[in-house]
PDB file of C-alpha atoms in Angstrom:
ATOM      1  CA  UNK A   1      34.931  -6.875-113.282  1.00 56.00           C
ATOM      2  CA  UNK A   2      32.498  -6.422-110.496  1.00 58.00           C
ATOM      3  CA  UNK A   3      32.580  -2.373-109.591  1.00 85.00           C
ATOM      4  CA  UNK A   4      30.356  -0.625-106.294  1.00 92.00           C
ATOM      5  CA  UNK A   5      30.180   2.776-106.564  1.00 93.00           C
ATOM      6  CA  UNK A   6      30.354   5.042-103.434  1.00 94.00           C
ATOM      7  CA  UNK A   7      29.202   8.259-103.064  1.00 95.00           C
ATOM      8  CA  UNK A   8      29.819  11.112-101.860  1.00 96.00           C
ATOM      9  CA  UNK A   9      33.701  10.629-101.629  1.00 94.00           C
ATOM     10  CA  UNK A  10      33.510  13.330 -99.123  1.00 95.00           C
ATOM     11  CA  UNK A  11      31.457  15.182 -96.758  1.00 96.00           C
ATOM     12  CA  UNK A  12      32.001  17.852 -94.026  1.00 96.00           C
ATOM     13  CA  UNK A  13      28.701  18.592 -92.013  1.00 95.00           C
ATOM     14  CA  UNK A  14      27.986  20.438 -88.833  1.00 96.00           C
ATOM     15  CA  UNK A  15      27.439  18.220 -85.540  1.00 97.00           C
ATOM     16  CA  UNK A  16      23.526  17.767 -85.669  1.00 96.00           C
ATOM     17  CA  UNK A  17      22.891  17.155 -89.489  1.00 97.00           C
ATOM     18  CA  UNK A  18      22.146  14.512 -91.211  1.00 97.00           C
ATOM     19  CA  UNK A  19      24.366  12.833 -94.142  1.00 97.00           C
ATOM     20  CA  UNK A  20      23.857  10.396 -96.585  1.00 97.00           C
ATOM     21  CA  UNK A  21      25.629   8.064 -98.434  1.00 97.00           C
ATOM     22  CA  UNK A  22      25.050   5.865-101.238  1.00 96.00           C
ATOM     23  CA  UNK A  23      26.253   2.778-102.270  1.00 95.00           C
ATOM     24  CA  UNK A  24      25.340   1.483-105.851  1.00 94.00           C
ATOM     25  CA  UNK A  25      26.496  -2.030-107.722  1.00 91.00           C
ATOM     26  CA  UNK A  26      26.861  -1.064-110.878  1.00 90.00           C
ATOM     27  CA  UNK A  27      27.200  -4.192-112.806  1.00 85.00           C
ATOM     28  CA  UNK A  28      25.244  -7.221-110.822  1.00 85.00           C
ATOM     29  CA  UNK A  29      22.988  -7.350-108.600  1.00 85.00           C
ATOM     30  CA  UNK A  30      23.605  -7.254-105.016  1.00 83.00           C
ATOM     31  CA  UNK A  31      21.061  -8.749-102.498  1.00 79.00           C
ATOM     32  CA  UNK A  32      23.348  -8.040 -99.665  1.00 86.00           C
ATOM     33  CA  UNK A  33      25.551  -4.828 -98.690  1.00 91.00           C
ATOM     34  CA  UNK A  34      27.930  -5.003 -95.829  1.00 92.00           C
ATOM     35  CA  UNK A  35      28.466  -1.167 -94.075  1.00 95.00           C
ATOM     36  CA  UNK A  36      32.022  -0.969 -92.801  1.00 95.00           C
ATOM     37  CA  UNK A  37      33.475   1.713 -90.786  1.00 96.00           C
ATOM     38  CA  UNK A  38      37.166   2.141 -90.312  1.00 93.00           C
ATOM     39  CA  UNK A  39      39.183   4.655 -87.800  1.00 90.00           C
ATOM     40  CA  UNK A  40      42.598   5.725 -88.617  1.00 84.00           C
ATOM     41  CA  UNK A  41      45.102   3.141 -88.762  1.00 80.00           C
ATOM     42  CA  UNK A  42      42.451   0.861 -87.170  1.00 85.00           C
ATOM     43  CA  UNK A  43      40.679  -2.118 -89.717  1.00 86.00           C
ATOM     44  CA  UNK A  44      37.198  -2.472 -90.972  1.00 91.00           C
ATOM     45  CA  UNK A  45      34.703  -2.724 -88.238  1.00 93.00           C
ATOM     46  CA  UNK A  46      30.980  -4.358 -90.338  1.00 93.00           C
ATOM     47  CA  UNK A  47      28.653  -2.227 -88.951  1.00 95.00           C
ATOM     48  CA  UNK A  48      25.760  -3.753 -90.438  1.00 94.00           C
ATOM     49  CA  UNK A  49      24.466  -6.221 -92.703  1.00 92.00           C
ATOM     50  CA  UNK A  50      21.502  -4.273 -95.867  1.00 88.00           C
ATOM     51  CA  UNK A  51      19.433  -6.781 -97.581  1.00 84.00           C
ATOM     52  CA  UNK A  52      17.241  -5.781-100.246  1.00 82.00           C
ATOM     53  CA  UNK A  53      13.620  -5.827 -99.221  1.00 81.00           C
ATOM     54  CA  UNK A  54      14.200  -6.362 -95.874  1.00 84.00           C
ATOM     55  CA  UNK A  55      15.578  -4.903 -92.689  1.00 88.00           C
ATOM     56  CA  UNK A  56      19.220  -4.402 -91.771  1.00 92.00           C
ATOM     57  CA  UNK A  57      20.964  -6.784 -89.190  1.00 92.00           C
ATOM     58  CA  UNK A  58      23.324  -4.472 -87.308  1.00 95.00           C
ATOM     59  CA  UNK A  59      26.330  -5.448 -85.235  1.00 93.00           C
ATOM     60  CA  UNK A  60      26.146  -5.224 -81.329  1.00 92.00           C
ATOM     61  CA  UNK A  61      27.471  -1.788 -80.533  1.00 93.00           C
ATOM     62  CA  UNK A  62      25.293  -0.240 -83.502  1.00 95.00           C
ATOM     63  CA  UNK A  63      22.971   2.462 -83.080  1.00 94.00           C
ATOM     64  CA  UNK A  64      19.871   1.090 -85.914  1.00 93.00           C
ATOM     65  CA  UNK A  65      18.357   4.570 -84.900  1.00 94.00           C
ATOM     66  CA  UNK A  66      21.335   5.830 -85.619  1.00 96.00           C
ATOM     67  CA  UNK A  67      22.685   4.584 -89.065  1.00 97.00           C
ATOM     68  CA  UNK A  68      19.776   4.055 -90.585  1.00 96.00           C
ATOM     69  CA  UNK A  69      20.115   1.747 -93.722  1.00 94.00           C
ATOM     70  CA  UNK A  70      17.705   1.047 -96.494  1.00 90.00           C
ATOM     71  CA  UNK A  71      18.219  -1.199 -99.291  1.00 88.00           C
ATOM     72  CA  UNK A  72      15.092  -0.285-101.313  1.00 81.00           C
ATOM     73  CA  UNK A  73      16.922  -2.151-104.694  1.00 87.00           C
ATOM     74  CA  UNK A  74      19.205  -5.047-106.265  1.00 86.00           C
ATOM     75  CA  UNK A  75      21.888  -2.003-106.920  1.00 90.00           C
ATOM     76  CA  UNK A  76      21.434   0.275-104.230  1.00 92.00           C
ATOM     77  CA  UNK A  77      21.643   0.619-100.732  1.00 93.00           C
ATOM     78  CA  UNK A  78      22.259   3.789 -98.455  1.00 95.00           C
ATOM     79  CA  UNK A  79      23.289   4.832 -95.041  1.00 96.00           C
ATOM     80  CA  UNK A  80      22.154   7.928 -93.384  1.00 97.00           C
ATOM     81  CA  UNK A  81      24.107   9.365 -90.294  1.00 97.00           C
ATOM     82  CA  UNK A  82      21.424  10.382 -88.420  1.00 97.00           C
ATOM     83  CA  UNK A  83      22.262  13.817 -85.974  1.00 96.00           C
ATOM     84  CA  UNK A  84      25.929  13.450 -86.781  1.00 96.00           C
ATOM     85  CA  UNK A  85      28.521  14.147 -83.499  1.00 96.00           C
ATOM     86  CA  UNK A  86      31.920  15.065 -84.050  1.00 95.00           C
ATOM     87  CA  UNK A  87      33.108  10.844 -82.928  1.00 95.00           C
ATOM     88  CA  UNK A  88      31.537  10.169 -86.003  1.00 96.00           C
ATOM     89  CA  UNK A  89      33.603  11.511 -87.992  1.00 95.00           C
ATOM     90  CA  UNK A  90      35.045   8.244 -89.961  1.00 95.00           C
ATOM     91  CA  UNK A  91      35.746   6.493 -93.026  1.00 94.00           C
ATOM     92  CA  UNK A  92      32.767   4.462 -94.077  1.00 96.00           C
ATOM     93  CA  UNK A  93      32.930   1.651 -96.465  1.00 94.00           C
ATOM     94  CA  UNK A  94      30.146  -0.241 -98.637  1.00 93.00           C
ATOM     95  CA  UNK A  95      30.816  -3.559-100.268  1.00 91.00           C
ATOM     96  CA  UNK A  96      28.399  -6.143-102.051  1.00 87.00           C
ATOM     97  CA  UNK A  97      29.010  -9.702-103.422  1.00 78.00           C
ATOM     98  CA  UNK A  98      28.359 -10.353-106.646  1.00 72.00           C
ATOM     99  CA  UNK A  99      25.815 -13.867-106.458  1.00 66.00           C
ATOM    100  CA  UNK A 100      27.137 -16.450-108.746  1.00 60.00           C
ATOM    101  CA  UNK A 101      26.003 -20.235-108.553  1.00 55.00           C
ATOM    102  CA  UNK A 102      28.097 -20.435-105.439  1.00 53.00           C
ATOM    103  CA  UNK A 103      28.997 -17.317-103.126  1.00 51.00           C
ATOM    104  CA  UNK A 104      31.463 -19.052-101.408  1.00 51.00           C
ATOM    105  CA  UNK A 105      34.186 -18.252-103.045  1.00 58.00           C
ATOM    106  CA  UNK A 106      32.729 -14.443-104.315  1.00 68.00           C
ATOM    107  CA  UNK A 107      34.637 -11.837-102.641  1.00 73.00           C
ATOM    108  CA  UNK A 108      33.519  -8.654-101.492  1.00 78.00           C
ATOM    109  CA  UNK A 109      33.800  -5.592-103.544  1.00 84.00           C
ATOM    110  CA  UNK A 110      34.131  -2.289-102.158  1.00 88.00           C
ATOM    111  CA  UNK A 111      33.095   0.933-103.019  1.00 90.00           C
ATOM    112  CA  UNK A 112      35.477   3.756-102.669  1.00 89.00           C
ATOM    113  CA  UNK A 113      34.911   4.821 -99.433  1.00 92.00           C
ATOM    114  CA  UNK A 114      33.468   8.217 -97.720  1.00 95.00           C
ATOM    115  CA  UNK A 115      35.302  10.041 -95.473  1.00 94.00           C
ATOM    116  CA  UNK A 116      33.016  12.500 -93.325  1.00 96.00           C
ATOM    117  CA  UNK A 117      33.764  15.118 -91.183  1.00 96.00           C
ATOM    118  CA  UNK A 118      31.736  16.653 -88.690  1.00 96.00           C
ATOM    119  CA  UNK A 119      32.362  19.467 -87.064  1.00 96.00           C
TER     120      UNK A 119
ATOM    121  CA  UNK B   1      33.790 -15.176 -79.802  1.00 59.00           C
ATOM    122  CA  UNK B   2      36.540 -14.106 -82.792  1.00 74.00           C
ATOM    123  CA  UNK B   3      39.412 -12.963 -82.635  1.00 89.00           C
ATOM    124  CA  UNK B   4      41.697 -12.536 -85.841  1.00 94.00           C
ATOM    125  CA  UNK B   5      45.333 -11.983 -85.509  1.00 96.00           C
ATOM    126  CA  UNK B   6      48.111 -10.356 -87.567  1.00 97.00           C
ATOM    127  CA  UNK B   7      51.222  -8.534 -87.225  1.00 97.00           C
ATOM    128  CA  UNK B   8      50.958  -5.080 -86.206  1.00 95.00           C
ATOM    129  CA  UNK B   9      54.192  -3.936 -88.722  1.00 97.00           C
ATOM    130  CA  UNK B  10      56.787  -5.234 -90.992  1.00 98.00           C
ATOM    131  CA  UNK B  11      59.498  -4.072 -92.954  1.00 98.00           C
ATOM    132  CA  UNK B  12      61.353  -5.286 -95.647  1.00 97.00           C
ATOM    133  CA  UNK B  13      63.141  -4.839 -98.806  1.00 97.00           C
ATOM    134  CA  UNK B  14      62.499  -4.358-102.394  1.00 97.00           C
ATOM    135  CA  UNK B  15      63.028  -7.424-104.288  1.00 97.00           C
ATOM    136  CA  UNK B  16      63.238  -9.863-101.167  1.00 98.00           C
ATOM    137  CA  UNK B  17      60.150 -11.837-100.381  1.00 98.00           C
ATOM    138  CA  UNK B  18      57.993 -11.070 -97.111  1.00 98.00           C
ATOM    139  CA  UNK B  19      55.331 -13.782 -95.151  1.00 98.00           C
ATOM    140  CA  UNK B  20      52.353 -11.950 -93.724  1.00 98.00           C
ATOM    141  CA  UNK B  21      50.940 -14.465 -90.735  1.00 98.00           C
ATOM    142  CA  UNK B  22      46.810 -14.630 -89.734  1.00 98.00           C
ATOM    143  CA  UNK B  23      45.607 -16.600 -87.204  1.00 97.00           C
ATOM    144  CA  UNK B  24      42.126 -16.680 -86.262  1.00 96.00           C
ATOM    145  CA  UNK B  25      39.355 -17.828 -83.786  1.00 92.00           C
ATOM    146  CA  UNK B  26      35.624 -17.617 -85.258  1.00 85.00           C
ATOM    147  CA  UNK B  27      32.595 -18.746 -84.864  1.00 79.00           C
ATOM    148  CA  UNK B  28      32.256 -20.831 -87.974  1.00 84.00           C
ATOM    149  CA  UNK B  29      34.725 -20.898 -91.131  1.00 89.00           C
ATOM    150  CA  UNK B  30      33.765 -20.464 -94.444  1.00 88.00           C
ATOM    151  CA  UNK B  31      36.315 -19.484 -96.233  1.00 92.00           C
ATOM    152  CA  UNK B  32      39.870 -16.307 -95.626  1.00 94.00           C
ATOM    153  CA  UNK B  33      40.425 -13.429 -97.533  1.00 93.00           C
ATOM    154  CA  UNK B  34      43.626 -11.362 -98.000  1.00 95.00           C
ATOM    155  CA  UNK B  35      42.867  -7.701 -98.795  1.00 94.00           C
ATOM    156  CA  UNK B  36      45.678  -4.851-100.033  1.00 95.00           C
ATOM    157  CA  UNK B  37      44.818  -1.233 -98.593  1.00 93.00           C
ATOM    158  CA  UNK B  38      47.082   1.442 -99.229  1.00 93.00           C
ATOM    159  CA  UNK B  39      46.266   4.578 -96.860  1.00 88.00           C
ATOM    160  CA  UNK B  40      42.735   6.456 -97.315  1.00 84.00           C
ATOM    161  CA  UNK B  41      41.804   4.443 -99.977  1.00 87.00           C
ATOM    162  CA  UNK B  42      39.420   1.380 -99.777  1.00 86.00           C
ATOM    163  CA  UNK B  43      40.779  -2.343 -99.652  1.00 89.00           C
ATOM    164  CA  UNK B  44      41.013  -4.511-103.176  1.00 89.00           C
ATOM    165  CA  UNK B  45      40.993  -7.991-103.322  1.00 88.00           C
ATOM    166  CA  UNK B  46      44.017 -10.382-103.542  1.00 93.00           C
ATOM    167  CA  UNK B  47      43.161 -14.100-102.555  1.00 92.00           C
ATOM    168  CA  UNK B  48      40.617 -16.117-101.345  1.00 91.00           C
ATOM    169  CA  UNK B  49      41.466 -19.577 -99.716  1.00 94.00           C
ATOM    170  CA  UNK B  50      38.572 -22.369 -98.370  1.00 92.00           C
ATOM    171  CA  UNK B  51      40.331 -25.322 -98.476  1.00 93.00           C
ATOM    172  CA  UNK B  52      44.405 -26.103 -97.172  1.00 96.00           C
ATOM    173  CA  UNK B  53      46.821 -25.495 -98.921  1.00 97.00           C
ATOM    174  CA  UNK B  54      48.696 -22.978-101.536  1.00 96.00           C
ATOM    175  CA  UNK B  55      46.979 -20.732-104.000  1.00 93.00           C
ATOM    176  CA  UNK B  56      49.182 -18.818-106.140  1.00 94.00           C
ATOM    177  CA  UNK B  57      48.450 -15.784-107.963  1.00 90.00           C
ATOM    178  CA  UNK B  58      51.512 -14.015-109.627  1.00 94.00           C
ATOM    179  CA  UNK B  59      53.552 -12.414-106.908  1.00 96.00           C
ATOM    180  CA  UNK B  60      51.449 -12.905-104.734  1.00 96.00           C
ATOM    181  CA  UNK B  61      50.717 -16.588-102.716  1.00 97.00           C
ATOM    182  CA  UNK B  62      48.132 -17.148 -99.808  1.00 98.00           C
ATOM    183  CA  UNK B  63      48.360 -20.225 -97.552  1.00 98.00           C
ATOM    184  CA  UNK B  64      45.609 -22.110 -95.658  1.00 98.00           C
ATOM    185  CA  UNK B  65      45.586 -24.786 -92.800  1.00 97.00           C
ATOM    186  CA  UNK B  66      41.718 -24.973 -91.305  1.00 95.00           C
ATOM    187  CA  UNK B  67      42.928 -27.569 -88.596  1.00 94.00           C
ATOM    188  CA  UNK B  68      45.621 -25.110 -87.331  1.00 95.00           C
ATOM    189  CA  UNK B  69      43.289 -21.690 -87.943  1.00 96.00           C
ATOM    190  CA  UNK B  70      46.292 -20.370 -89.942  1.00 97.00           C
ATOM    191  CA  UNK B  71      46.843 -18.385 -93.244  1.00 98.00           C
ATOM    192  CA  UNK B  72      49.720 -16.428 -94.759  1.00 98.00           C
ATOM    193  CA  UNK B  73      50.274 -14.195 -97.318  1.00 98.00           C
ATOM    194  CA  UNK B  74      53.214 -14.649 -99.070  1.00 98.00           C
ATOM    195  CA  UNK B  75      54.669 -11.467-101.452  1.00 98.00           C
ATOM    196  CA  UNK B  76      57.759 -12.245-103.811  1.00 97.00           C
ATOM    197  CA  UNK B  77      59.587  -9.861-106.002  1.00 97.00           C
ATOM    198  CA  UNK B  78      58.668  -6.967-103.582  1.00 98.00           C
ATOM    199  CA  UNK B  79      58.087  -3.455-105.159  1.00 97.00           C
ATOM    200  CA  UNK B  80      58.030  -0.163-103.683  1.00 97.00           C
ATOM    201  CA  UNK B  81      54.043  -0.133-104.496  1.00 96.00           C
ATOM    202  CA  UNK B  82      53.289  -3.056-102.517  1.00 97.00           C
ATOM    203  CA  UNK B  83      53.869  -0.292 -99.591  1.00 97.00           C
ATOM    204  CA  UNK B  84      50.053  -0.718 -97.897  1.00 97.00           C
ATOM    205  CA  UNK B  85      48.447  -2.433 -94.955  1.00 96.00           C
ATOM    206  CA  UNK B  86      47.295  -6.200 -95.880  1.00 97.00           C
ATOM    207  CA  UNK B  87      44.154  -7.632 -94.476  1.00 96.00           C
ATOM    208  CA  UNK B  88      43.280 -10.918 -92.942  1.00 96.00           C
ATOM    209  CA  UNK B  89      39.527 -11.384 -93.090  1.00 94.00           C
ATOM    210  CA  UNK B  90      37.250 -14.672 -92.588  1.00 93.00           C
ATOM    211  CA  UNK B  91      34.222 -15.417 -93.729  1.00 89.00           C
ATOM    212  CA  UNK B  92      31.629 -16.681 -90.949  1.00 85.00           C
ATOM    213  CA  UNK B  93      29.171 -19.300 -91.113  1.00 77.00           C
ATOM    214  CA  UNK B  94      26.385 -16.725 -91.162  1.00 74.00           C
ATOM    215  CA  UNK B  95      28.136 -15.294 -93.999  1.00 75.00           C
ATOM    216  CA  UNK B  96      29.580 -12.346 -92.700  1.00 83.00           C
ATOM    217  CA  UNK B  97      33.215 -11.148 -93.066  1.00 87.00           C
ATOM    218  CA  UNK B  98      35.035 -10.196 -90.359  1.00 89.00           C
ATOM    219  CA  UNK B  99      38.523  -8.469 -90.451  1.00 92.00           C
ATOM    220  CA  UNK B 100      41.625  -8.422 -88.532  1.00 93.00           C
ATOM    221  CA  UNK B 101      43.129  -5.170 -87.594  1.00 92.00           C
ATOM    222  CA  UNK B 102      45.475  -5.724 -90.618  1.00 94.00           C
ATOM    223  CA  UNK B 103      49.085  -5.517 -91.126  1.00 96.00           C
ATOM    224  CA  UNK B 104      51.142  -2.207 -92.669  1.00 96.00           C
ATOM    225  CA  UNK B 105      53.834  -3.021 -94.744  1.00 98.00           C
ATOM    226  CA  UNK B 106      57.079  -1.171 -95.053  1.00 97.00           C
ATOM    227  CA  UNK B 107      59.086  -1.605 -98.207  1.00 97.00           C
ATOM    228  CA  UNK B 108      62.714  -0.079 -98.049  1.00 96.00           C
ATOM    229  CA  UNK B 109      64.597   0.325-101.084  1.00 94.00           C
TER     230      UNK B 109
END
């Protein structure tokens, strides 16, 4: 089956720093990666929308300047926290769709998630 | 604007059989996921529904009715494992997938 790997799993950094995360499909291509971000015992919030070759569409709310995303491949895209603050501190989530002859009923595929920590 | 709606929390018992309700408001329908998520790890994929009615995947059953903006989840046979919050999500026009705020699960033995 379809697998997106995440990584790092984890990540403490000190308010100020930057962090990045990767996101990798690692058995079909993926022209679009969705960036999710989920609070404790709160759901997914999409963050923003990565497609390859182009720039990301981000959700109202969503610093660009802040999460900066680039999806320089059909495998990979990444996500860098930009001068992390301690509200940061989250669970972020990656997912792609595999593209078959029809997406519509492809689901989304998640990588394992990265919890950072900034202190 | 959307708005997807689930139970906050539900309990039941193993063995017994437990309905999971979603009801949603988006802008544009293409199609309603049901995600599994047990705590700090990331949400796998259980059903997808685009047209009404049943679809039935072992244990687990996921109803849709477009007209009435309604889906369920539907888990027989309940084990101590299916502990875990369940996710409505719904797939906009523009493509994008939008969650609801997802419902945790109790299973008592």
């Amino acid at each position: 089956g379809a697998v997106v790997s995440q990584h790092p799993s984890r990540v403490i950094c000190k308010s100020g720093t930057s962090v990045k995360i990767e996101c990798r499909s690692l058995d079909f291509q993926a022209t679009t990666m969705f960036w999710y971000r989920q609070f404790p015992k709160q759901s997914l919030m999409l963050m923003a929308t990565s497609n390859e070759g182009s720039k990301a569409t981000y959700e109202q709310g969503v610093e660009k300047d802040k999460f900066l995303i680039n999806h320089a491949s059909l495998t990979l895209s990444t996500l860098t926290v930009t001068s992390a603050h301690p509200e940061d501190s989250s669970f972020y989530i990656c997912s792609a769709r595999r593209r078959t002859g029809s997406s519509y009923n492809s689901p989304l595929h998640f990588g394992n998630g990265t919890r950072l920590t900034v202190t | 604007g959307q708005n997807i709606d689930q139970p906050t929390e539900m309990t039941a018992t193993e063995g017994a059989i437990v309905q999971i309700n979603c009801t949603y408001q988006t802008s544009g329908f293409n199609g309603l996921f049901w995600y599994q998520q047990h705590a700090g790890e990331a949400p796998t994929f259980l059903s997808y529904n685009v047209l009404d009615g049943l679809e039935e995947k072992g244990r687990f059953s996921s109803f849709l009715s477009r007209s009435k903006g309604y889906s369920y989840l539907l888990l027989k046979e309940l084990q101590m494992k299916d502990s875990a919050s369940y996710l409505c999500a719904v797939r906009e026009r523009d493509d994008k997938i939008i969650f609801g705020k997802g419902t945790r699960l109790h299973i008592l033995p």
